[in-house]
mmCIF file of C-alpha atoms in Angstrom:
data_model
loop_
_atom_site.group_PDB
_atom_site.id
_atom_site.type_symbol
_atom_site.label_atom_id
_atom_site.label_comp_id
_atom_site.label_asym_id
_atom_site.label_seq_id
_atom_site.Cartn_x
_atom_site.Cartn_y
_atom_site.Cartn_z
ATOM 1 C CA MET J 234 31.146 -6.718 -2.762
ATOM 2 C CA HIS J 235 28.053 -8.737 -1.641
ATOM 3 C CA LEU J 236 26.662 -7.043 1.610
ATOM 4 C CA ASP J 237 23.923 -8.472 3.588
ATOM 5 C CA ASP J 238 20.800 -6.578 4.586
ATOM 6 C CA ARG J 239 21.690 -5.624 8.178
ATOM 7 C CA GLU J 240 25.185 -4.272 6.750
ATOM 8 C CA LEU J 241 23.222 -2.266 4.084
ATOM 9 C CA LEU J 242 21.017 -0.943 6.727
ATOM 10 C CA ASP J 243 23.874 0.108 8.941
ATOM 11 C CA LEU J 244 25.582 1.703 6.051
ATOM 12 C CA PHE J 245 22.422 3.595 5.272
ATOM 13 C CA ARG J 246 22.187 5.171 8.730
ATOM 14 C CA GLU J 247 25.553 6.692 8.432
ATOM 15 C CA SER J 248 25.123 10.002 6.681
ATOM 16 C CA SER J 249 28.531 9.551 4.882
ATOM 17 C CA THR J 250 27.518 6.464 3.240
ATOM 18 C CA LYS J 251 23.767 6.680 3.014
ATOM 19 C CA GLU J 252 23.410 7.201 -0.826
ATOM 20 C CA SER J 253 25.968 4.616 -1.722
ATOM 21 C CA ALA J 254 24.019 2.230 0.500
ATOM 22 C CA PHE J 255 20.714 3.203 -1.029
ATOM 23 C CA ALA J 256 22.227 2.415 -4.506
ATOM 24 C CA ALA J 257 23.150 -0.881 -3.249
ATOM 25 C CA ILE J 258 19.905 -1.701 -1.888
ATOM 26 C CA ILE J 259 18.166 -0.752 -5.554
ATOM 27 C CA LYS J 260 20.806 -2.903 -7.085
ATOM 28 C CA LYS J 261 20.003 -5.826 -4.807
ATOM 29 C CA PHE J 262 16.149 -5.803 -5.035
ATOM 30 C CA GLN J 263 15.254 -3.776 -8.000
ATOM 31 C CA GLU J 264 14.947 -6.919 -10.464
ATOM 32 C CA ARG J 265 12.775 -9.097 -7.967
ATOM 33 C CA LEU J 266 10.631 -6.039 -7.261
ATOM 34 C CA TYR J 267 10.221 -5.082 -11.043
ATOM 35 C CA TRP J 268 8.897 -8.657 -11.819
ATOM 36 C CA HIS J 269 6.549 -8.644 -8.852
ATOM 37 C CA ILE J 270 5.120 -5.412 -9.963
ATOM 38 C CA ARG J 271 5.065 -6.134 -13.701
ATOM 39 C CA LYS J 272 3.172 -9.324 -13.162
ATOM 40 C CA MET J 273 0.228 -7.461 -11.641
ATOM 41 C CA VAL J 274 0.213 -4.180 -13.532
ATOM 42 C CA ILE J 275 1.378 -5.781 -16.954
ATOM 43 C CA SER J 276 2.593 -2.403 -18.528
ATOM 44 C CA HIS J 277 6.450 -1.792 -18.428
ATOM 45 C CA ASP J 278 5.669 2.102 -18.280
ATOM 46 C CA ASP J 279 3.352 1.495 -15.073
ATOM 47 C CA THR J 280 5.707 -0.757 -13.638
ATOM 48 C CA ASN J 281 8.655 1.568 -14.011
ATOM 49 C CA ASP J 282 6.661 4.391 -12.410
ATOM 50 C CA MET J 283 5.866 2.283 -9.572
ATOM 51 C CA LEU J 284 9.151 0.808 -9.093
ATOM 52 C CA GLN J 285 10.294 4.665 -8.685
ATOM 53 C CA ASN J 286 7.469 5.186 -6.087
ATOM 54 C CA VAL J 287 8.446 2.136 -4.163
ATOM 55 C CA PHE J 288 12.019 3.195 -3.901
ATOM 56 C CA ILE J 289 11.150 6.722 -2.906
ATOM 57 C CA LYS J 290 8.984 5.346 -0.241
ATOM 58 C CA VAL J 291 11.842 3.184 0.818
ATOM 59 C CA TRP J 292 14.169 6.164 1.014
ATOM 60 C CA LYS J 293 11.845 8.079 3.152
ATOM 61 C CA GLY J 294 10.967 5.189 5.361
ATOM 62 C CA LEU J 295 14.045 3.342 5.798
ATOM 63 C CA GLU J 296 15.588 5.274 8.398
ATOM 64 C CA ASN J 297 12.752 4.344 10.657
ATOM 65 C CA PHE J 298 12.608 0.812 9.679
ATOM 66 C CA ARG J 299 12.336 -1.115 12.852
ATOM 67 C CA GLU J 300 13.688 -4.380 11.668
ATOM 68 C CA ASP J 301 10.727 -6.219 12.862
ATOM 69 C CA SER J 302 10.718 -8.003 9.709
ATOM 70 C CA GLN J 303 13.342 -8.850 7.038
ATOM 71 C CA LEU J 304 14.263 -6.006 4.654
ATOM 72 C CA TYR J 305 13.015 -8.018 1.777
ATOM 73 C CA THR J 306 9.679 -8.607 3.247
ATOM 74 C CA TRP J 307 9.146 -4.901 4.044
ATOM 75 C CA LEU J 308 10.134 -3.950 0.374
ATOM 76 C CA TYR J 309 7.816 -6.622 -0.923
ATOM 77 C CA ARG J 310 5.008 -5.199 1.125
ATOM 78 C CA ILE J 311 5.519 -1.674 0.059
ATOM 79 C CA ALA J 312 5.510 -2.869 -3.615
ATOM 80 C CA THR J 313 2.368 -4.859 -2.930
ATOM 81 C CA ASN J 314 0.499 -1.972 -1.620
ATOM 82 C CA GLU J 315 1.551 -0.087 -4.543
ATOM 83 C CA CYS J 316 0.161 -2.379 -6.950
ATOM 84 C CA LEU J 317 -3.335 -2.753 -5.092
ATOM 85 C CA THR J 318 -3.567 1.112 -4.823
ATOM 86 C CA PHE J 319 -2.587 1.381 -8.606
ATOM 87 C CA LEU J 320 -5.184 -1.327 -9.556
ATOM 88 C CA GLU J 321 -7.772 0.064 -7.446
ATOM 89 C CA GLN J 322 -7.370 3.513 -9.013
ATOM 90 C CA ARG J 323 -7.325 1.967 -12.459
ATOM 91 C CA LYS J 324 -10.686 0.124 -11.669
ATOM 92 C CA LYS J 325 -12.176 3.488 -10.805
ATOM 93 C CA LYS J 326 -11.018 5.343 -13.904
ATOM 94 C CA ALA J 327 -12.419 2.234 -15.864
ATOM 95 C CA THR J 328 -15.699 2.540 -14.040
ATOM 96 C CA PHE J 329 -15.970 6.510 -15.170
ATOM 97 C CA SER J 330 -15.135 5.522 -18.887
ATOM 98 C CA LEU J 331 -17.575 2.553 -18.700
ATOM 99 C CA GLU J 332 -14.711 0.134 -19.321
ATOM 100 C CA ASP J 333 -13.920 -3.027 -17.471
ATOM 101 C CA GLY J 334 -10.707 -2.718 -15.450
ATOM 102 C CA ASP J 335 -9.706 -6.507 -15.776
ATOM 103 C CA ASN J 336 -10.221 -6.299 -19.492
ATOM 104 C CA GLY J 337 -7.931 -3.397 -19.565
ATOM 105 C CA LEU J 338 -5.274 -5.675 -18.051
ATOM 106 C CA SER J 339 -6.136 -8.352 -20.701
ATOM 107 C CA ASN J 340 -5.909 -6.032 -23.406
ATOM 108 C CA SER J 341 -2.575 -4.915 -22.251
ATOM 109 C CA ILE J 342 -1.235 -8.403 -22.542
ATOM 110 C CA LYS J 343 -2.730 -8.850 -25.880
ATOM 111 C CA ALA J 344 -1.147 -5.596 -27.012
ATOM 112 C CA ASP J 345 2.229 -6.943 -25.986
ATOM 113 C CA GLN J 346 4.571 -7.095 -28.974
ATOM 114 C CA GLY J 347 5.598 -10.674 -28.120
ATOM 115 C CA PHE J 348 2.160 -11.779 -27.370
ATOM 116 C CA ASP J 349 1.135 -15.261 -28.794
ATOM 117 C CA GLY J 350 -2.313 -16.569 -27.864
ATOM 118 C CA ASN J 351 -1.285 -19.999 -28.841
ATOM 119 C CA LYS J 352 1.480 -20.285 -26.336
ATOM 120 C CA LEU J 353 0.569 -21.636 -23.002
ATOM 121 C CA GLU J 354 2.817 -18.964 -21.227
ATOM 122 C CA TRP J 355 0.477 -16.240 -22.518
ATOM 123 C CA LYS J 356 -2.672 -18.132 -21.986
ATOM 124 C CA LEU J 357 -1.506 -18.283 -18.426
ATOM 125 C CA GLN J 358 -1.022 -14.728 -18.109
ATOM 126 C CA LEU J 359 -4.527 -14.012 -19.310
ATOM 127 C CA ALA J 360 -5.983 -16.718 -17.052
ATOM 128 C CA ILE J 361 -4.176 -14.789 -14.080
ATOM 129 C CA GLN J 362 -5.816 -11.793 -15.040
ATOM 130 C CA THR J 363 -9.347 -13.311 -14.400
ATOM 131 C CA LEU J 364 -8.653 -13.588 -10.603
ATOM 132 C CA PRO J 365 -9.605 -11.005 -8.142
ATOM 133 C CA GLU J 366 -6.340 -8.877 -7.253
ATOM 134 C CA ARG J 367 -5.320 -10.499 -3.908
ATOM 135 C CA GLN J 368 -5.650 -13.894 -5.366
ATOM 136 C CA ARG J 369 -3.523 -12.939 -8.034
ATOM 137 C CA LEU J 370 -1.008 -11.782 -5.900
ATOM 138 C CA VAL J 371 -0.982 -15.033 -3.786
ATOM 139 C CA PHE J 372 -0.766 -16.918 -7.239
ATOM 140 C CA ASN J 373 2.037 -15.071 -8.563
ATOM 141 C CA LEU J 374 4.082 -15.072 -5.330
ATOM 142 C CA ARG J 375 3.777 -19.013 -4.799
ATOM 143 C CA TYR J 376 3.659 -20.073 -8.374
ATOM 144 C CA PHE J 377 6.386 -17.832 -9.896
ATOM 145 C CA ASP J 378 8.472 -16.866 -6.901
ATOM 146 C CA ALA J 379 8.255 -20.390 -5.010
ATOM 147 C CA MET J 380 7.482 -18.089 -1.846
ATOM 148 C CA PRO J 381 6.723 -19.952 1.505
ATOM 149 C CA TYR J 382 3.395 -19.212 2.888
ATOM 150 C CA GLU J 383 5.001 -18.072 6.127
ATOM 151 C CA ARG J 384 6.890 -15.344 4.269
ATOM 152 C CA MET J 385 3.877 -14.625 2.136
ATOM 153 C CA SER J 386 1.765 -14.323 5.460
ATOM 154 C CA LYS J 387 4.249 -11.518 6.644
ATOM 155 C CA ILE J 388 3.834 -9.570 3.275
ATOM 156 C CA LEU J 389 0.126 -9.780 2.849
ATOM 157 C CA GLU J 390 -0.665 -9.765 6.346
ATOM 158 C CA THR J 391 -3.028 -12.717 6.000
ATOM 159 C CA SER J 392 -2.991 -16.281 7.807
ATOM 160 C CA GLU J 393 -1.139 -18.951 6.158
ATOM 161 C CA GLY J 394 -4.134 -21.151 6.034
ATOM 162 C CA ALA J 395 -6.189 -18.339 4.264
ATOM 163 C CA LEU J 396 -3.273 -17.961 1.743
ATOM 164 C CA LYS J 397 -3.251 -21.669 1.054
ATOM 165 C CA ALA J 398 -6.766 -21.864 0.427
ATOM 166 C CA SER J 399 -6.602 -18.857 -1.764
ATOM 167 C CA TYR J 400 -3.547 -20.308 -3.850
ATOM 168 C CA HIS J 401 -5.620 -23.550 -4.394
ATOM 169 C CA HIS J 402 -8.652 -21.907 -5.455
ATOM 170 C CA ALA J 403 -6.644 -19.596 -7.840
ATOM 171 C CA ALA J 404 -4.696 -22.713 -9.331
ATOM 172 C CA LYS J 405 -7.955 -24.564 -10.028
ATOM 173 C CA LYS J 406 -9.685 -21.470 -11.717
ATOM 174 C CA ILE J 407 -6.612 -21.025 -13.744
ATOM 175 C CA GLU J 408 -6.414 -24.622 -14.682
ATOM 176 C CA HIS J 409 -10.170 -24.335 -15.622
ATOM 177 C CA TYR J 410 -9.697 -21.356 -17.876
ATOM 178 C CA ILE J 411 -6.693 -22.900 -19.882
ATOM 179 C CA LEU J 412 -8.658 -26.224 -20.384
ATOM 180 C CA ASN J 413 -11.726 -24.371 -21.765
ATOM 181 C CA ASN J 414 -9.947 -21.643 -23.698
ATOM 182 C CA MET P 909 43.582 -56.070 42.423
ATOM 183 C CA GLU P 910 45.196 -59.187 41.642
ATOM 184 C CA THR P 911 49.056 -58.901 40.805
ATOM 185 C CA ARG P 912 50.828 -60.905 38.024
ATOM 186 C CA GLU P 913 52.471 -63.276 40.506
ATOM 187 C CA THR P 914 49.066 -64.308 41.922
ATOM 188 C CA ILE P 915 47.610 -64.989 38.468
ATOM 189 C CA LEU P 916 50.864 -67.137 37.586
ATOM 190 C CA LYS P 917 50.400 -69.158 40.694
ATOM 191 C CA GLU P 918 46.621 -69.742 39.940
ATOM 192 C CA LEU P 919 47.558 -70.725 36.321
ATOM 193 C CA ASN P 920 50.365 -73.127 37.503
ATOM 194 C CA ALA P 921 48.128 -74.844 40.006
ATOM 195 C CA LYS P 922 45.374 -75.523 37.253
ATOM 196 C CA THR P 923 47.486 -76.460 34.163
ATOM 197 C CA VAL P 924 50.751 -77.911 33.290
ATOM 198 C CA ILE P 925 50.824 -76.323 30.014
ATOM 199 C CA LEU P 926 51.224 -73.020 31.131
ATOM 200 C CA ASP P 927 53.796 -73.619 33.926
ATOM 201 C CA LYS P 928 56.575 -72.412 31.691
ATOM 202 C CA GLY P 929 55.415 -68.804 31.852
ATOM 203 C CA ILE P 930 53.472 -66.506 29.326
ATOM 204 C CA ASP P 931 55.999 -65.312 26.868
ATOM 205 C CA LEU P 932 54.215 -64.137 23.401
ATOM 206 C CA PRO P 933 55.111 -66.064 20.401
ATOM 207 C CA TYR P 934 55.212 -62.951 18.165
ATOM 208 C CA ILE P 935 58.574 -61.699 16.985
ATOM 209 C CA VAL P 936 59.378 -58.095 16.019
ATOM 210 C CA SER P 937 62.802 -56.964 14.537
ATOM 211 C CA ASP P 938 65.184 -55.649 16.924
ATOM 212 C CA ASN P 939 65.475 -52.301 15.457
ATOM 213 C CA TYR P 940 61.687 -51.803 15.098
ATOM 214 C CA PHE P 941 61.185 -49.445 17.897
ATOM 215 C CA ASP P 942 64.458 -47.445 17.106
ATOM 216 C CA ARG P 943 63.435 -46.602 13.579
ATOM 217 C CA PHE P 944 59.645 -46.461 14.394
ATOM 218 C CA SER P 945 59.331 -42.691 14.457
ATOM 219 C CA SER P 946 61.698 -42.021 11.346
ATOM 220 C CA ASN P 947 59.695 -44.438 9.470
ATOM 221 C CA LEU P 948 56.254 -42.762 10.801
ATOM 222 C CA MET P 949 57.508 -39.458 9.460
ATOM 223 C CA LYS P 950 58.320 -40.844 6.218
ATOM 224 C CA VAL P 951 54.668 -42.199 5.846
ATOM 225 C CA ILE P 952 53.244 -38.815 6.915
ATOM 226 C CA GLN P 953 55.564 -36.872 4.438
ATOM 227 C CA GLY P 954 54.335 -39.447 1.770
ATOM 228 C CA LEU P 955 50.642 -38.732 2.506
ATOM 229 C CA GLU P 956 51.162 -34.961 2.475
ATOM 230 C CA GLU P 957 52.789 -35.444 -0.978
ATOM 231 C CA GLU P 958 49.753 -37.474 -2.217
ATOM 232 C CA LYS P 959 47.335 -34.938 -0.946
ATOM 233 C CA GLU P 960 49.053 -32.312 -3.157
ATOM 234 C CA VAL P 961 48.587 -34.493 -6.254
ATOM 235 C CA THR P 962 44.843 -34.926 -5.414
ATOM 236 C CA LEU P 963 44.241 -31.160 -5.003
ATOM 237 C CA PRO P 964 41.921 -29.588 -7.921
ATOM 238 C CA VAL P 965 44.017 -28.532 -10.896
ATOM 239 C CA PRO P 966 43.638 -24.800 -11.739
ATOM 240 C CA ASN P 967 41.805 -25.630 -14.922
ATOM 241 C CA PHE P 968 38.685 -26.667 -12.875
ATOM 242 C CA THR P 969 36.682 -23.535 -11.893
ATOM 243 C CA MET P 970 33.348 -23.171 -9.967
ATOM 244 C CA PRO P 971 31.223 -20.109 -9.676
ATOM 245 C CA ASP P 972 32.047 -17.543 -6.888
ATOM 246 C CA ASN P 973 30.129 -18.301 -3.601
ATOM 247 C CA TYR P 974 29.426 -21.655 -4.879
ATOM 248 C CA PHE P 975 29.767 -23.306 -1.491
ATOM 249 C CA SER P 976 28.254 -20.507 0.522
ATOM 250 C CA GLN P 977 25.325 -20.577 -1.666
ATOM 251 C CA LEU P 978 25.092 -24.291 -1.973
ATOM 252 C CA SER P 979 22.759 -24.914 1.089
ATOM 253 C CA ASP P 980 20.382 -22.103 -0.113
ATOM 254 C CA ASN P 981 20.148 -23.688 -3.524
ATOM 255 C CA ILE P 982 19.519 -27.292 -2.279
ATOM 256 C CA LEU P 983 16.731 -25.622 0.068
ATOM 257 C CA ALA P 984 15.268 -23.867 -3.035
ATOM 258 C CA SER P 985 15.214 -26.841 -4.926
ATOM 259 C CA ILE P 986 13.346 -28.690 -2.220
ATOM 260 C CA LYS P 987 10.760 -25.853 -1.943
ATOM 261 C CA ARG P 988 10.353 -25.977 -5.670
ATOM 262 C CA ASP P 989 9.623 -29.830 -5.399
ATOM 263 C CA GLU P 990 6.988 -29.083 -2.554
ATOM 264 C CA ILE P 991 5.403 -26.442 -4.842
ATOM 265 C CA LYS P 992 5.386 -28.774 -7.631
ATOM 266 C CA ASP P 993 3.923 -31.633 -5.383
ATOM 267 C CA GLU P 994 1.275 -29.245 -4.248
ATOM 268 C CA LEU P 995 0.357 -28.348 -7.573
ATOM 269 C CA LEU P 996 0.018 -31.897 -8.805
ATOM 270 C CA LEU P 997 -2.632 -32.356 -6.272
ATOM 271 C CA VAL P 998 -4.569 -29.142 -6.888
ATOM 272 C CA ALA P 999 -4.244 -28.394 -10.487
ATOM 273 C CA PRO P 1000 -1.792 -30.743 -12.166
ATOM 274 C CA GLU P 1001 -2.237 -29.081 -15.842
ATOM 275 C CA LEU P 1002 -0.353 -26.207 -14.382
ATOM 276 C CA VAL P 1003 2.659 -28.262 -13.767
ATOM 277 C CA THR P 1004 3.375 -28.648 -17.489
ATOM 278 C CA ILE P 1005 3.440 -24.985 -18.253
ATOM 279 C CA SER P 1006 6.711 -23.213 -18.181
ATOM 280 C CA LYS P 1007 7.231 -20.727 -15.213
ATOM 281 C CA GLU P 1008 8.910 -18.293 -17.422
ATOM 282 C CA VAL P 1009 7.171 -15.042 -17.556
ATOM 283 C CA PRO P 1010 6.725 -13.981 -21.147
ATOM 284 C CA TYR P 1011 6.953 -10.347 -20.567
ATOM 285 C CA LYS P 1012 10.124 -8.648 -21.979
ATOM 286 C CA VAL P 1013 12.312 -5.764 -20.487
ATOM 287 C CA SER P 1014 15.219 -4.063 -22.166
ATOM 288 C CA GLU P 1015 18.669 -5.716 -21.046
ATOM 289 C CA LYS P 1016 20.025 -2.486 -19.980
ATOM 290 C CA TYR P 1017 16.844 -1.441 -18.041
ATOM 291 C CA PHE P 1018 18.155 -2.732 -14.590
ATOM 292 C CA ASP P 1019 21.902 -1.627 -15.373
ATOM 293 C CA ASN P 1020 20.553 2.072 -15.977
ATOM 294 C CA PHE P 1021 17.600 2.006 -13.427
ATOM 295 C CA ASN P 1022 17.837 5.081 -11.145
ATOM 296 C CA VAL P 1023 15.302 7.035 -9.026
ATOM 297 C CA THR P 1024 14.633 9.885 -11.236
ATOM 298 C CA LYS P 1025 11.093 10.811 -9.989
ATOM 299 C CA LYS P 1026 10.663 13.719 -7.833
ATOM 300 C CA PRO P 1027 9.262 12.837 -4.407
ATOM 301 C CA GLN P 1028 5.850 14.370 -3.773
ATOM 302 C CA THR P 1029 6.066 17.211 -1.104
ATOM 303 C CA ASP P 1030 3.357 15.585 1.148
ATOM 304 C CA ASP P 1031 2.254 12.261 1.910
ATOM 305 C CA ALA P 1032 -1.359 13.092 2.195
ATOM 306 C CA LYS P 1033 -3.726 10.294 1.193
ATOM 307 C CA VAL P 1034 -5.887 11.081 -1.762
ATOM 308 C CA LEU P 1035 -9.260 10.485 -0.579
ATOM 309 C CA THR P 1036 -11.443 8.475 -2.985
ATOM 310 C CA LEU P 1037 -14.665 10.171 -4.248
ATOM 311 C CA TYR P 1038 -16.989 7.254 -4.136
ATOM 312 C CA LYS P 1039 -15.567 5.085 -1.353
ATOM 313 C CA LYS P 1040 -18.357 5.569 1.256
ATOM 314 C CA LYS P 1041 -21.515 6.966 -0.681
ATOM 315 C CA TRP P 1042 -23.672 6.925 2.360
ATOM 316 C CA LEU P 1043 -21.216 9.113 4.314
ATOM 317 C CA GLN P 1044 -21.348 11.881 1.411
ATOM 318 C CA ILE P 1045 -25.101 11.612 1.476
ATOM 319 C CA ALA P 1046 -25.188 12.206 5.223
ATOM 320 C CA ALA P 1047 -22.793 14.951 4.841
ATOM 321 C CA ALA P 1048 -24.747 16.662 2.126
ATOM 322 C CA ALA P 1049 -27.984 16.339 4.036
ATOM 323 C CA SER P 1050 -26.384 17.703 7.198
ATOM 324 C CA ILE P 1051 -25.166 20.640 5.387
ATOM 325 C CA ALA P 1052 -28.454 21.286 3.577
ATOM 326 C CA GLY P 1053 -30.314 20.832 7.017
ATOM 327 C CA VAL P 1054 -27.812 23.524 8.553
ATOM 328 C CA ILE P 1055 -28.442 26.093 5.663
ATOM 329 C CA ALA P 1056 -32.354 25.419 5.930
ATOM 330 C CA ILE P 1057 -32.566 26.108 9.626
ATOM 331 C CA SER P 1058 -30.182 29.135 9.668
ATOM 332 C CA GLY P 1059 -32.266 30.452 6.501
ATOM 333 C CA TYR P 1060 -35.527 29.790 8.666
ATOM 334 C CA PHE P 1061 -34.327 31.579 11.574
ATOM 335 C CA ALA P 1062 -32.712 34.457 9.864
ATOM 336 C CA HIS P 1063 -35.935 35.024 7.830
ATOM 337 C CA TYR P 1064 -38.293 34.841 10.962
ATOM 338 C CA ASN P 1065 -36.230 36.778 13.496
ATOM 339 C CA THR P 1066 -35.614 39.816 11.614
ATOM 340 C CA SER P 1067 -39.080 41.042 13.039
ATOM 341 C CA SER P 1068 -38.879 39.367 16.179
ATOM 342 C CA ASN P 1069 -38.377 40.886 19.578
ATOM 343 C CA ASP P 1070 -34.506 39.891 19.354
ATOM 344 C CA THR P 1071 -34.074 42.363 16.748
ATOM 345 C CA TYR P 1072 -36.097 44.986 18.387
ATOM 346 C CA ALA P 1073 -34.308 44.345 21.491
ATOM 347 C CA SER P 1074 -31.033 45.082 19.716
ATOM 348 C CA TYR P 1075 -32.522 48.256 18.438
ATOM 349 C CA LYS P 1076 -33.808 49.282 21.688
ATOM 350 C CA SER P 1077 -30.423 48.863 23.251
ATOM 351 C CA VAL P 1078 -29.163 51.662 21.213
ATOM 352 C CA ASP P 1079 -28.915 54.808 23.188
ATOM 353 C CA VAL P 1080 -30.006 57.322 20.506
ATOM 354 C CA GLN P 1081 -30.280 60.384 22.595
ATOM 355 C CA GLY P 1082 -26.961 59.730 24.075
ATOM 356 C CA SER P 1083 -25.399 59.165 20.684
ATOM 357 C CA VAL P 1084 -26.961 62.527 19.468
ATOM 358 C CA LYS P 1085 -25.887 64.510 22.247
ATOM 359 C CA LYS P 1086 -22.204 63.599 21.487
ATOM 360 C CA VAL P 1087 -22.653 65.015 18.124
ATOM 361 C CA SER P 1088 -21.930 68.794 17.709
ATOM 362 C CA ASP P 1089 -24.376 71.162 16.206
ATOM 363 C CA ASP P 1090 -22.385 72.240 13.102
ATOM 364 C CA ASP P 1091 -21.903 68.465 12.433
ATOM 365 C CA LEU P 1092 -25.773 67.948 12.579
ATOM 366 C CA GLU P 1093 -26.276 70.946 10.387
ATOM 367 C CA LYS P 1094 -24.043 69.855 7.750
ATOM 368 C CA TYR P 1095 -25.371 66.335 7.765
ATOM 369 C CA LEU P 1096 -28.915 67.548 7.275
ATOM 370 C CA ASN P 1097 -27.867 69.955 4.354
ATOM 371 C CA ASN P 1098 -26.111 67.431 2.570
ATOM 372 C CA ASN P 1099 -28.900 64.867 2.743
ATOM 373 C CA ASP P 1100 -31.801 66.421 1.303
ATOM 374 C CA TYR P 1101 -33.796 63.047 1.055
ATOM 375 C CA LEU P 1102 -34.150 62.883 4.942
ATOM 376 C CA THR P 1103 -36.488 66.182 5.122
ATOM 377 C CA VAL P 1104 -40.000 65.955 4.669
ATOM 378 C CA ASN P 1105 -41.358 68.211 2.153
ATOM 379 C CA THR P 1106 -44.763 69.095 3.703
ATOM 380 C CA ASP P 1107 -45.707 71.681 1.060
ATOM 381 C CA GLU P 1108 -45.924 69.081 -1.672
ATOM 382 C CA ILE P 1109 -48.126 66.807 0.482
ATOM 383 C CA THR P 1110 -50.548 69.670 1.595
ATOM 384 C CA GLY P 1111 -50.715 71.044 -1.993
ATOM 385 C CA ASP P 1112 -51.615 67.414 -3.361
ATOM 386 C CA GLU P 1113 -54.240 66.755 -0.829
ATOM 387 C CA ASN P 1114 -55.845 70.380 -1.174
ATOM 388 C CA GLU P 1115 -56.307 69.760 -4.782
ATOM 389 C CA ASP P 1116 -58.044 66.292 -4.319
ATOM 390 C CA LEU P 1117 -60.196 67.421 -1.465
ATOM 391 C CA ASN P 1118 -62.638 69.809 -3.273
ATOM 392 C CA PRO P 1119 -66.134 69.118 -1.247
ATOM 393 C CA LYS P 1120 -68.516 70.833 -4.030
ATOM 394 C CA GLN P 1121 -66.811 68.908 -6.768
ATOM 395 C CA GLU P 1122 -66.998 65.590 -4.767
ATOM 396 C CA ILE P 1123 -70.654 65.923 -3.940
ATOM 397 C CA LYS P 1124 -71.581 66.574 -7.498
ATOM 398 C CA SER P 1125 -69.911 63.371 -8.534
ATOM 399 C CA VAL P 1126 -71.866 61.413 -5.978
ATOM 400 C CA SER P 1127 -75.508 59.957 -7.037
ATOM 401 C CA ASP P 1128 -78.512 60.754 -4.889
ATOM 402 C CA ASN P 1129 -79.016 57.107 -4.024
ATOM 403 C CA GLU P 1130 -75.335 56.743 -2.808
ATOM 404 C CA LEU P 1131 -75.938 59.897 -0.500
ATOM 405 C CA LYS P 1132 -79.268 58.495 0.865
ATOM 406 C CA GLN P 1133 -77.460 55.235 1.726
ATOM 407 C CA TYR P 1134 -74.542 57.092 3.323
ATOM 408 C CA LEU P 1135 -76.824 59.068 5.397
ATOM 409 C CA LYS P 1136 -78.994 56.082 6.421
ATOM 410 C CA GLU P 1137 -75.630 54.226 7.553
ATOM 411 C CA ALA P 1138 -74.453 57.191 9.348
ATOM 412 C CA GLY P 1139 -77.751 57.628 11.197
ATOM 413 C CA GLU P 1140 -77.619 53.853 12.265
ATOM 414 C CA GLY P 1141 -73.885 54.038 13.283
ATOM 415 C CA LYS P 1142 -74.837 57.070 15.685
ATOM 416 C CA LYS P 1143 -77.774 54.952 17.035
ATOM 417 C CA THR P 1144 -75.471 52.221 17.811
ATOM 418 C CA VAL P 1145 -72.816 54.395 19.560
ATOM 419 C CA LYS P 1146 -75.635 55.756 21.764
ATOM 420 C CA LYS P 1147 -76.893 52.407 22.585
ATOM 421 C CA GLY P 1148 -73.328 51.093 23.424
ATOM 422 C CA ILE P 1149 -72.814 54.085 25.809
#
């Protein structure tokens, strides 16, 4: 049965249907959130860990969710914050071990079983890793998820104009990378 | 409002052609109106039959929620076109690349996905070690300062009047009065190191102070020097008085 977000939230607030409503929320959003995270952190294991964390946070915070924003936007925001925190920690670890954090992500891409450096799809992924994290997020949300700037603005809490400029810069950088590598 | 008669009179006055009246030339069959309703019903029934024939045959199927999602799908398609147009202006090369993400995930992953992780007991933020270096340096400097200042005061104040004042405030006589004689005796008997052994001191000193031996060991010149200095000392004292 297809339930909309409001119905799911109402069911979640009822103690008798809380768990089944939460399971339905997971089913509804797991795939979109998985790919949103995976495109940022590359490794499946890291993505799985983070997806678990995201839903644990959702479980803890959903009761107090004020519905100022859509459930979808709120979930994306949690997942995005998880991604940024994870990448920040990864960068610090890389600094301690004298490695480059972004190179680490590129290496993860190259280590993927299906990696083929000659294919444009993989080249595109390598090019995306050269972007700063927030620009990478903006590019992924717009290019792959076709997300309108208005919604993106709510998730990333940035003005639409700034997001548009960021996306254009990112697209140009990626094009330059692909044409020169 | 003009009546029919007034209009006819007007027409008769103006033209001869129309003076015979205004009967319409159209003919309608006698039973037309008697049969009208039944004929109309037959037509309607016929239309209904036609409708049934044109309904989709059961062989044609469409996805569930096709019509409910149609508007969303059309809007999504319009948005995709918008994004494509935007990209064509900024980075046209990217339009040619497939938007399929090359990473793979097991087909059963989403079917079997469950939140199996144990939630952490607290939501305390993990503070990063090197985020604000200046803050750490300032904190370390202030701690070092506090230690140094307390050390300085601790060292120099031990011999100061404050310590003396604290000793002075102790009422020793009062405290001793409170202790019974028996207790004092026991205390003194069990703490030998507190008694002064005058015998030992006097004995040693007597051994060292043997005038004859001392004088023998001093040379004549040293003695003369001593007497001279002693004599000057007496004179000075006298002068002073």
